[in-house]
């Protein structure tokens, strides 16, 4: 039995999948957080959040790495941790530093830090010749306006240190650029209380479909599990509206996406102890790296992979974090594809009606989760405002997306926001 230290987590699916994977692997974990209420609020009424069912739950200022690392060392002397992990992007660099400090398995801290800063990722990949968009990084308005003219409109404005598509916007002219930059400046602290970097990333707007490559790295070898497609909506925002695994690509397209992801991971030195989710645009000019995320994919992509291949990426994450070879053997699950679609609100108000009772037993449905009436709704500006999702599988081919889209269409007819 191994003992893992889990430092914070997202409160979405990985906050349930990670504790499950630890326990199913025969291990135990200690959970370290600065705010217990953050997790209490996310659990259904009367249910203890899985992370708070840890062997030990300890509070500490996880945002102060200088104070946290000595605290982790003292805890290690008592509990004898075998790995340090997190599923939350905002704490990946701290976890890498902690594992390194304790002499435990894990990726290089500098590599993780570079992957978690979009501007650093761009510089490392550009230096290595890995294809990406033209970009610029500045803080002052005059520099941003000049760089935008040099790149050319339309372009994409991004924060360098936020997640879930927050404040990522398409801009078509200098007026829209100014509005996007001001909105970002008005959000100086992220949802976990960490002060943000004030710089802004500008990128060339890329054409073509977007996919992600799911990989597992161990002992210097990177294994490609597969390629997931992505649907994006909500312009001028970039909101993920759905995914399907495997992506409906020609073999040559999948191969070039996989190779580009491998090149990016090698350039960033993320070839050991990492489950990664690398996003790539398949443009008319060839593949271009969008982001490299050194953690398992979110938005239930891990579950799409499991439904189709039998591979549990959460369990693989636990294994490689412990320095152990992951089990990546495929099994016959009876499904050839699995897809998920999200209900994205386009108006603000109060959710008055949303009923999926008749759809829960529809052919192929794997999951159906919907918000309860009475919830306050905001028009979506990122991946954080979903009203629910539906997941379905197809045993015959790549028809899972069509099943999901049909079900979403039916659900939308009963959606009422007042």
Short mmCIF file of C-alpha atoms in Angstrom, two decimals:
data_model
loop_
_atom_site.label_atom_id
_atom_site.label_comp_id
_atom_site.label_asym_id
_atom_site.label_seq_id
_atom_site.Cartn_x
_atom_site.Cartn_y
_atom_site.Cartn_z
CA UNK A 1 0.00 0.00 0.00
CA UNK A 2 1.31 3.44 -0.98
CA UNK A 3 0.45 6.74 0.68
CA UNK A 4 -0.13 9.73 -1.63
CA UNK A 5 -0.29 13.38 -0.68
CA UNK A 6 -3.03 15.09 -2.70
CA UNK A 7 -2.58 18.87 -2.76
CA UNK A 8 -5.86 20.53 -3.76
CA UNK A 9 -7.95 19.42 -6.75
CA UNK A 10 -10.48 20.58 -9.24
CA UNK A 11 -14.00 20.00 -7.94
CA UNK A 12 -15.20 18.44 -11.19
CA UNK A 13 -14.94 14.82 -12.29
CA UNK A 14 -11.27 14.34 -11.37
CA UNK A 15 -12.06 15.21 -7.76
CA UNK A 16 -14.05 11.97 -7.70
CA UNK A 17 -12.01 9.89 -10.13
CA UNK A 18 -8.66 10.50 -8.41
CA UNK A 19 -9.75 9.34 -4.91
CA UNK A 20 -11.42 6.33 -6.53
CA UNK A 21 -8.26 5.43 -8.44
CA UNK A 22 -6.14 5.74 -5.29
CA UNK A 23 -8.41 3.41 -3.35
CA UNK A 24 -8.93 0.91 -6.18
CA UNK A 25 -5.15 0.73 -6.48
CA UNK A 26 -5.01 -0.39 -2.86
CA UNK A 27 -3.51 2.88 -1.66
CA UNK A 28 -4.46 5.68 0.73
CA UNK A 29 -4.06 9.43 0.63
CA UNK A 30 -3.76 12.53 2.75
CA UNK A 31 -5.54 15.61 1.44
CA UNK A 32 -3.99 19.05 1.88
CA UNK A 33 -6.08 22.17 1.24
CA UNK A 34 -6.31 25.80 2.22
CA UNK A 35 -10.12 25.87 2.13
CA UNK A 36 -12.22 22.86 3.15
CA UNK A 37 -15.41 24.75 2.33
CA UNK A 38 -14.43 24.90 -1.34
CA UNK A 39 -14.98 21.14 -1.48
CA UNK A 40 -17.89 20.97 0.95
CA UNK A 41 -19.83 23.35 -1.28
CA UNK A 42 -19.30 21.19 -4.35
CA UNK A 43 -20.70 17.97 -2.86
CA UNK A 44 -24.42 17.13 -2.97
CA UNK A 45 -26.29 17.91 0.21
CA UNK A 46 -25.75 15.24 2.84
CA UNK A 47 -22.80 13.69 0.96
CA UNK A 48 -19.16 13.96 2.01
CA UNK A 49 -16.87 14.99 -0.81
CA UNK A 50 -14.62 12.04 -1.76
CA UNK A 51 -11.48 14.09 -1.15
CA UNK A 52 -12.56 14.79 2.41
CA UNK A 53 -12.79 11.06 3.02
CA UNK A 54 -8.99 10.88 2.99
CA UNK A 55 -7.06 9.17 5.77
CA UNK A 56 -6.00 12.66 6.87
CA UNK A 57 -7.37 16.06 5.90
CA UNK A 58 -4.97 18.88 6.70
CA UNK A 59 -5.34 22.61 6.15
CA UNK A 60 -2.38 24.73 5.09
CA UNK A 61 -1.75 27.74 2.88
CA UNK A 62 -1.24 25.90 -0.39
CA UNK A 63 -0.79 29.23 -2.19
CA UNK A 64 2.44 30.03 -0.32
CA UNK A 65 4.96 27.54 -1.67
CA UNK A 66 7.82 28.97 0.43
CA UNK A 67 5.93 28.12 3.62
CA UNK A 68 4.23 25.03 2.24
CA UNK A 69 7.32 23.05 1.21
CA UNK A 70 8.83 22.93 4.74
CA UNK A 71 5.38 21.96 6.05
CA UNK A 72 5.20 19.13 3.53
CA UNK A 73 8.64 17.97 4.60
CA UNK A 74 7.49 17.76 8.22
CA UNK A 75 4.35 15.86 7.21
CA UNK A 76 6.50 13.50 5.16
CA UNK A 77 8.56 12.69 8.25
CA UNK A 78 5.36 11.60 9.99
CA UNK A 79 3.40 9.90 7.20
CA UNK A 80 6.07 8.77 4.74
CA UNK A 81 4.48 9.80 1.43
CA UNK A 82 5.21 7.83 -1.72
CA UNK A 83 3.97 10.48 -4.18
CA UNK A 84 2.59 14.02 -4.35
CA UNK A 85 -0.22 14.74 -6.81
CA UNK A 86 -2.92 17.21 -7.80
CA UNK A 87 -5.47 17.44 -10.59
CA UNK A 88 -5.68 21.26 -10.40
CA UNK A 89 -3.55 23.22 -12.86
CA UNK A 90 -2.97 26.02 -10.36
CA UNK A 91 -1.08 23.64 -8.03
CA UNK A 92 0.82 21.48 -10.52
CA UNK A 93 4.04 23.55 -10.21
CA UNK A 94 3.89 23.44 -6.40
CA UNK A 95 3.34 19.66 -6.44
CA UNK A 96 6.30 19.17 -8.77
CA UNK A 97 8.47 21.21 -6.41
CA UNK A 98 7.23 19.22 -3.41
CA UNK A 99 7.93 15.85 -5.03
CA UNK A 100 11.39 17.02 -6.02
CA UNK A 101 12.08 18.32 -2.51
CA UNK A 102 11.03 15.00 -0.95
CA UNK A 103 12.99 12.95 -3.49
CA UNK A 104 9.82 11.34 -4.82
CA UNK A 105 8.92 10.44 -8.42
CA UNK A 106 7.60 13.20 -10.62
CA UNK A 107 8.30 15.38 -13.64
CA UNK A 108 10.91 18.11 -13.63
CA UNK A 109 9.55 21.19 -11.79
CA UNK A 110 10.79 23.59 -14.47
CA UNK A 111 9.08 21.53 -17.18
CA UNK A 112 5.78 21.63 -15.29
CA UNK A 113 6.10 25.36 -14.65
CA UNK A 114 6.70 25.99 -18.35
CA UNK A 115 3.68 23.91 -19.36
CA UNK A 116 1.45 25.72 -16.85
CA UNK A 117 2.36 29.17 -18.20
CA UNK A 118 1.02 29.65 -21.70
CA UNK A 119 3.66 32.24 -22.57
CA UNK A 120 6.51 30.00 -21.37
CA UNK A 121 5.06 27.09 -23.35
CA UNK A 122 5.02 29.22 -26.49
CA UNK A 123 8.67 30.25 -26.05
CA UNK A 124 9.92 26.71 -25.35
CA UNK A 125 8.04 25.20 -28.28
CA UNK A 126 9.09 27.97 -30.66
CA UNK A 127 12.75 27.49 -29.69
CA UNK A 128 12.41 23.76 -30.36
CA UNK A 129 10.74 24.30 -33.73
CA UNK A 130 7.41 22.77 -32.68
CA UNK A 131 4.69 24.46 -34.77
CA UNK A 132 2.35 26.91 -33.10
CA UNK A 133 0.62 30.19 -33.89
CA UNK A 134 2.44 33.49 -34.23
CA UNK A 135 2.30 35.12 -30.82
CA UNK A 136 3.38 38.03 -28.65
CA UNK A 137 3.42 38.61 -24.89
CA UNK A 138 3.16 42.09 -23.38
CA UNK A 139 1.79 43.98 -20.42
CA UNK A 140 1.56 47.59 -21.61
CA UNK A 141 -1.25 48.68 -23.91
CA UNK A 142 0.99 50.36 -26.49
CA UNK A 143 3.01 47.16 -26.89
CA UNK A 144 -0.12 45.02 -27.15
CA UNK A 145 -1.71 47.27 -29.76
CA UNK A 146 1.47 47.30 -31.84
CA UNK A 147 1.90 43.50 -31.59
CA UNK A 148 -1.72 42.94 -32.57
CA UNK A 149 -1.21 44.98 -35.74
CA UNK A 150 1.93 42.98 -36.53
CA UNK A 151 0.22 39.61 -36.04
CA UNK A 152 -2.93 40.81 -37.80
CA UNK A 153 -6.59 40.69 -36.89
CA UNK A 154 -8.53 38.58 -36.12
CA UNK A 155 -6.49 37.18 -33.27
CA UNK A 156 -6.92 35.51 -29.88
CA UNK A 157 -6.37 37.18 -26.50
CA UNK A 158 -5.39 34.87 -23.64
CA UNK A 159 -4.39 35.11 -20.00
CA UNK A 160 -1.14 33.24 -19.45
CA UNK A 161 -2.24 31.53 -16.22
CA UNK A 162 -5.97 30.74 -16.25
CA UNK A 163 -7.85 27.57 -17.20
CA UNK A 164 -11.18 26.36 -18.64
CA UNK A 165 -11.12 28.96 -21.39
CA UNK A 166 -11.53 31.83 -18.94
CA UNK A 167 -11.08 35.23 -20.63
CA UNK A 168 -9.89 33.65 -23.88
CA UNK A 169 -11.47 35.80 -26.60
CA UNK A 170 -11.40 36.32 -30.33
CA UNK A 171 -10.92 39.98 -31.23
CA UNK A 172 -11.41 41.47 -34.67
CA UNK A 173 -10.12 45.01 -34.15
CA UNK A 174 -8.35 47.30 -31.71
CA UNK A 175 -11.57 48.29 -29.94
CA UNK A 176 -12.36 44.66 -29.14
CA UNK A 177 -8.75 44.12 -28.11
CA UNK A 178 -9.00 46.96 -25.63
CA UNK A 179 -12.21 45.56 -24.15
CA UNK A 180 -10.68 42.09 -23.77
CA UNK A 181 -7.53 43.44 -22.14
CA UNK A 182 -9.56 45.57 -19.69
CA UNK A 183 -11.75 42.60 -18.75
CA UNK A 184 -8.68 40.54 -18.03
CA UNK A 185 -7.13 43.32 -15.95
CA UNK A 186 -10.31 43.40 -13.86
CA UNK A 187 -9.69 39.77 -12.84
CA UNK A 188 -6.35 40.04 -11.00
CA UNK A 189 -6.83 37.02 -8.69
CA UNK A 190 -7.88 33.53 -9.81
CA UNK A 191 -10.60 31.38 -8.22
CA UNK A 192 -8.08 29.90 -5.77
CA UNK A 193 -6.91 33.26 -4.44
CA UNK A 194 -3.65 33.36 -6.39
CA UNK A 195 -2.54 36.66 -7.88
CA UNK A 196 -2.32 36.50 -11.63
CA UNK A 197 0.50 37.57 -13.89
CA UNK A 198 -0.44 40.90 -15.54
CA UNK A 199 0.94 40.01 -18.97
CA UNK A 200 -1.35 39.20 -21.90
CA UNK A 201 -0.77 36.63 -24.62
CA UNK A 202 -1.80 37.45 -28.20
CA UNK A 203 -1.99 34.65 -30.73
CA UNK A 204 -2.73 34.26 -34.41
CA UNK A 205 -6.27 32.92 -34.92
CA UNK A 206 -5.91 29.37 -36.23
CA UNK A 207 -8.30 27.70 -38.66
CA UNK A 208 -9.35 24.07 -38.72
CA UNK A 209 -10.71 21.52 -36.23
CA UNK A 210 -9.23 21.13 -32.76
CA UNK A 211 -8.28 17.81 -31.20
CA UNK A 212 -6.44 16.68 -28.09
CA UNK A 213 -3.91 13.91 -27.76
CA UNK A 214 -4.08 11.91 -24.52
CA UNK A 215 -0.71 10.50 -23.45
CA UNK A 216 0.95 8.74 -20.52
CA UNK A 217 4.68 9.18 -19.87
CA UNK A 218 6.81 6.81 -17.82
CA UNK A 219 10.57 6.28 -17.59
CA UNK A 220 11.30 8.51 -20.57
CA UNK A 221 8.76 6.84 -22.86
CA UNK A 222 5.52 8.53 -23.97
CA UNK A 223 2.55 6.31 -24.85
CA UNK A 224 -0.26 7.72 -26.98
CA UNK A 225 -3.63 6.51 -25.71
CA UNK A 226 -5.61 8.22 -28.46
CA UNK A 227 -6.95 11.40 -30.02
CA UNK A 228 -10.11 13.19 -28.88
CA UNK A 229 -12.02 15.71 -30.96
CA UNK A 230 -13.47 18.94 -29.62
CA UNK A 231 -16.47 21.09 -30.50
CA UNK A 232 -16.15 24.79 -29.67
CA UNK A 233 -18.84 27.47 -29.50
CA UNK A 234 -19.82 30.63 -27.70
CA UNK A 235 -17.98 33.12 -29.93
CA UNK A 236 -16.19 35.39 -29.23
CA UNK A 237 -15.37 33.06 -26.31
CA UNK A 238 -13.98 29.58 -26.92
CA UNK A 239 -16.26 27.26 -24.95
CA UNK A 240 -15.91 23.50 -25.21
CA UNK A 241 -19.36 22.26 -26.17
CA UNK A 242 -18.50 18.60 -26.61
CA UNK A 243 -15.93 15.86 -27.25
CA UNK A 244 -15.77 12.46 -28.90
CA UNK A 245 -13.22 9.67 -28.44
CA UNK A 246 -11.73 8.57 -30.68
CA UNK A 247 -11.78 11.55 -33.00
CA UNK A 248 -13.32 10.88 -36.41
CA UNK A 249 -10.07 11.48 -38.29
CA UNK A 250 -8.31 9.87 -41.20
CA UNK A 251 -5.32 7.77 -40.12
CA UNK A 252 -2.86 10.32 -41.51
CA UNK A 253 -4.53 13.17 -39.61
CA UNK A 254 -4.44 11.23 -36.34
CA UNK A 255 -0.80 10.33 -36.90
CA UNK A 256 0.30 13.92 -37.48
CA UNK A 257 -1.60 15.09 -34.39
CA UNK A 258 0.03 12.38 -32.30
CA UNK A 259 3.52 13.17 -33.57
CA UNK A 260 3.05 16.89 -32.91
CA UNK A 261 2.00 16.14 -29.33
CA UNK A 262 5.03 13.89 -28.85
CA UNK A 263 7.31 16.62 -30.19
CA UNK A 264 5.76 19.16 -27.81
CA UNK A 265 6.13 16.89 -24.78
CA UNK A 266 9.75 16.16 -25.67
CA UNK A 267 10.51 19.87 -26.12
CA UNK A 268 9.00 20.61 -22.70
CA UNK A 269 10.81 17.63 -21.08
CA UNK A 270 7.51 16.07 -20.01
CA UNK A 271 8.49 12.47 -20.72
CA UNK A 272 8.36 10.94 -17.26
CA UNK A 273 5.62 10.70 -14.65
CA UNK A 274 3.01 12.69 -16.60
CA UNK A 275 -0.47 12.03 -17.93
CA UNK A 276 -0.88 14.83 -20.47
CA UNK A 277 -3.64 16.41 -22.53
CA UNK A 278 -2.16 18.25 -25.53
CA UNK A 279 -4.50 20.39 -27.63
CA UNK A 280 -3.75 20.77 -31.33
CA UNK A 281 -5.36 22.61 -34.23
CA UNK A 282 -5.30 20.80 -37.57
CA UNK A 283 -4.95 23.87 -39.77
CA UNK A 284 -4.72 24.10 -43.54
CA UNK A 285 -1.00 24.81 -43.07
CA UNK A 286 -0.46 21.79 -40.82
CA UNK A 287 -0.81 20.99 -37.11
CA UNK A 288 -0.32 23.75 -34.54
CA UNK A 289 -0.02 23.27 -30.76
CA UNK A 290 -2.65 25.15 -28.77
CA UNK A 291 -1.78 24.07 -25.21
CA UNK A 292 0.06 21.35 -23.32
CA UNK A 293 -1.61 20.37 -20.05
CA UNK A 294 0.53 18.13 -17.79
CA UNK A 295 -2.43 16.42 -16.12
CA UNK A 296 -5.30 14.13 -17.15
CA UNK A 297 -7.89 15.68 -19.43
CA UNK A 298 -10.93 17.32 -17.87
CA UNK A 299 -14.52 17.60 -19.07
CA UNK A 300 -15.01 13.83 -18.66
CA UNK A 301 -12.60 12.99 -21.49
CA UNK A 302 -10.93 10.49 -19.14
CA UNK A 303 -14.25 8.67 -18.91
CA UNK A 304 -14.76 8.70 -22.69
CA UNK A 305 -11.38 7.00 -23.00
CA UNK A 306 -12.28 4.41 -20.35
CA UNK A 307 -15.64 3.61 -21.95
CA UNK A 308 -14.02 2.89 -25.32
CA UNK A 309 -10.63 1.38 -24.42
CA UNK A 310 -10.96 0.22 -20.81
CA UNK A 311 -7.88 2.31 -19.97
CA UNK A 312 -8.29 4.24 -16.71
CA UNK A 313 -6.25 7.44 -17.06
CA UNK A 314 -6.86 8.35 -13.42
CA UNK A 315 -5.32 5.04 -12.38
CA UNK A 316 -2.46 5.60 -14.81
CA UNK A 317 -1.93 9.01 -13.23
CA UNK A 318 -1.61 7.40 -9.80
CA UNK A 319 0.79 4.76 -11.12
CA UNK A 320 3.21 7.10 -12.91
CA UNK A 321 3.13 9.52 -9.96
CA UNK A 322 4.37 6.61 -7.85
CA UNK A 323 7.07 5.87 -10.41
CA UNK A 324 5.34 2.65 -11.49
CA UNK A 325 4.58 1.40 -14.98
CA UNK A 326 0.91 2.09 -15.79
CA UNK A 327 -1.51 -0.53 -17.05
CA UNK A 328 -2.39 0.66 -20.57
CA UNK A 329 -3.77 -2.59 -21.93
CA UNK A 330 -6.92 -2.13 -23.99
CA UNK A 331 -9.97 -4.24 -23.36
CA UNK A 332 -13.09 -4.90 -25.40
CA UNK A 333 -15.68 -2.61 -23.84
CA UNK A 334 -18.33 -3.15 -26.49
CA UNK A 335 -18.09 0.48 -27.64
CA UNK A 336 -16.33 1.92 -30.68
CA UNK A 337 -16.85 5.56 -29.71
CA UNK A 338 -18.11 7.66 -26.82
CA UNK A 339 -19.07 11.33 -26.82
CA UNK A 340 -20.16 14.02 -24.41
CA UNK A 341 -22.11 17.21 -25.05
CA UNK A 342 -22.62 20.12 -22.67
CA UNK A 343 -25.67 22.31 -22.19
CA UNK A 344 -24.27 25.83 -22.57
CA UNK A 345 -26.53 28.70 -21.46
CA UNK A 346 -26.69 31.70 -23.79
CA UNK A 347 -28.78 33.87 -21.47
CA UNK A 348 -28.75 34.96 -17.82
CA UNK A 349 -31.57 34.44 -15.35
CA UNK A 350 -33.04 31.66 -13.24
CA UNK A 351 -33.29 28.10 -14.48
CA UNK A 352 -37.03 27.46 -14.50
CA UNK A 353 -37.22 24.08 -16.25
CA UNK A 354 -34.84 21.36 -17.41
CA UNK A 355 -36.04 17.77 -17.35
CA UNK A 356 -34.09 14.79 -18.61
CA UNK A 357 -36.21 12.01 -17.12
CA UNK A 358 -37.25 10.64 -20.50
CA UNK A 359 -33.68 10.64 -21.79
CA UNK A 360 -31.90 8.72 -19.04
CA UNK A 361 -32.86 5.36 -20.54
CA UNK A 362 -32.40 6.34 -24.18
CA UNK A 363 -30.25 3.91 -26.23
CA UNK A 364 -26.55 4.40 -25.68
CA UNK A 365 -26.79 6.91 -22.81
CA UNK A 366 -23.89 6.50 -20.38
CA UNK A 367 -24.35 9.60 -18.21
CA UNK A 368 -26.89 12.37 -17.87
CA UNK A 369 -26.35 15.14 -15.33
CA UNK A 370 -28.49 18.28 -15.30
CA UNK A 371 -28.73 21.36 -13.11
CA UNK A 372 -31.74 21.64 -10.82
CA UNK A 373 -34.42 24.30 -11.47
CA UNK A 374 -33.94 27.38 -9.32
CA UNK A 375 -30.25 27.73 -10.12
CA UNK A 376 -29.00 31.18 -11.06
CA UNK A 377 -27.63 31.15 -14.60
CA UNK A 378 -25.09 33.31 -16.37
CA UNK A 379 -24.57 33.47 -20.11
CA UNK A 380 -21.53 31.25 -20.61
CA UNK A 381 -18.15 32.89 -21.08
CA UNK A 382 -16.01 29.83 -20.30
CA UNK A 383 -16.29 26.11 -19.52
CA UNK A 384 -17.43 26.92 -15.98
CA UNK A 385 -21.11 27.69 -16.67
CA UNK A 386 -22.49 24.42 -18.03
CA UNK A 387 -26.05 23.44 -17.09
CA UNK A 388 -25.26 19.76 -17.44
CA UNK A 389 -24.08 17.14 -19.88
CA UNK A 390 -25.10 13.98 -21.68
CA UNK A 391 -22.68 11.18 -22.56
CA UNK A 392 -23.45 8.37 -25.00
CA UNK A 393 -21.66 5.51 -26.70
CA UNK A 394 -21.88 3.74 -30.05
CA UNK A 395 -21.00 0.04 -30.34
CA UNK A 396 -20.72 0.13 -34.12
CA UNK A 397 -18.58 3.13 -35.08
CA UNK A 398 -18.16 6.86 -34.64
CA UNK A 399 -21.85 7.64 -34.22
CA UNK A 400 -21.64 8.65 -30.57
CA UNK A 401 -21.51 12.36 -31.37
CA UNK A 402 -24.69 12.20 -33.44
CA UNK A 403 -26.50 10.47 -30.57
CA UNK A 404 -25.36 13.14 -28.12
CA UNK A 405 -26.31 16.01 -30.40
CA UNK A 406 -29.79 14.56 -30.91
CA UNK A 407 -30.29 14.20 -27.15
CA UNK A 408 -29.00 17.73 -26.49
CA UNK A 409 -31.42 19.08 -29.06
CA UNK A 410 -34.31 17.42 -27.26
CA UNK A 411 -33.11 18.68 -23.87
CA UNK A 412 -32.85 22.25 -25.18
CA UNK A 413 -36.52 22.23 -26.19
CA UNK A 414 -37.43 21.85 -22.51
CA UNK A 415 -34.86 24.35 -21.21
CA UNK A 416 -36.45 27.48 -19.74
CA UNK A 417 -34.46 30.36 -18.27
CA UNK A 418 -36.41 33.34 -16.92
#
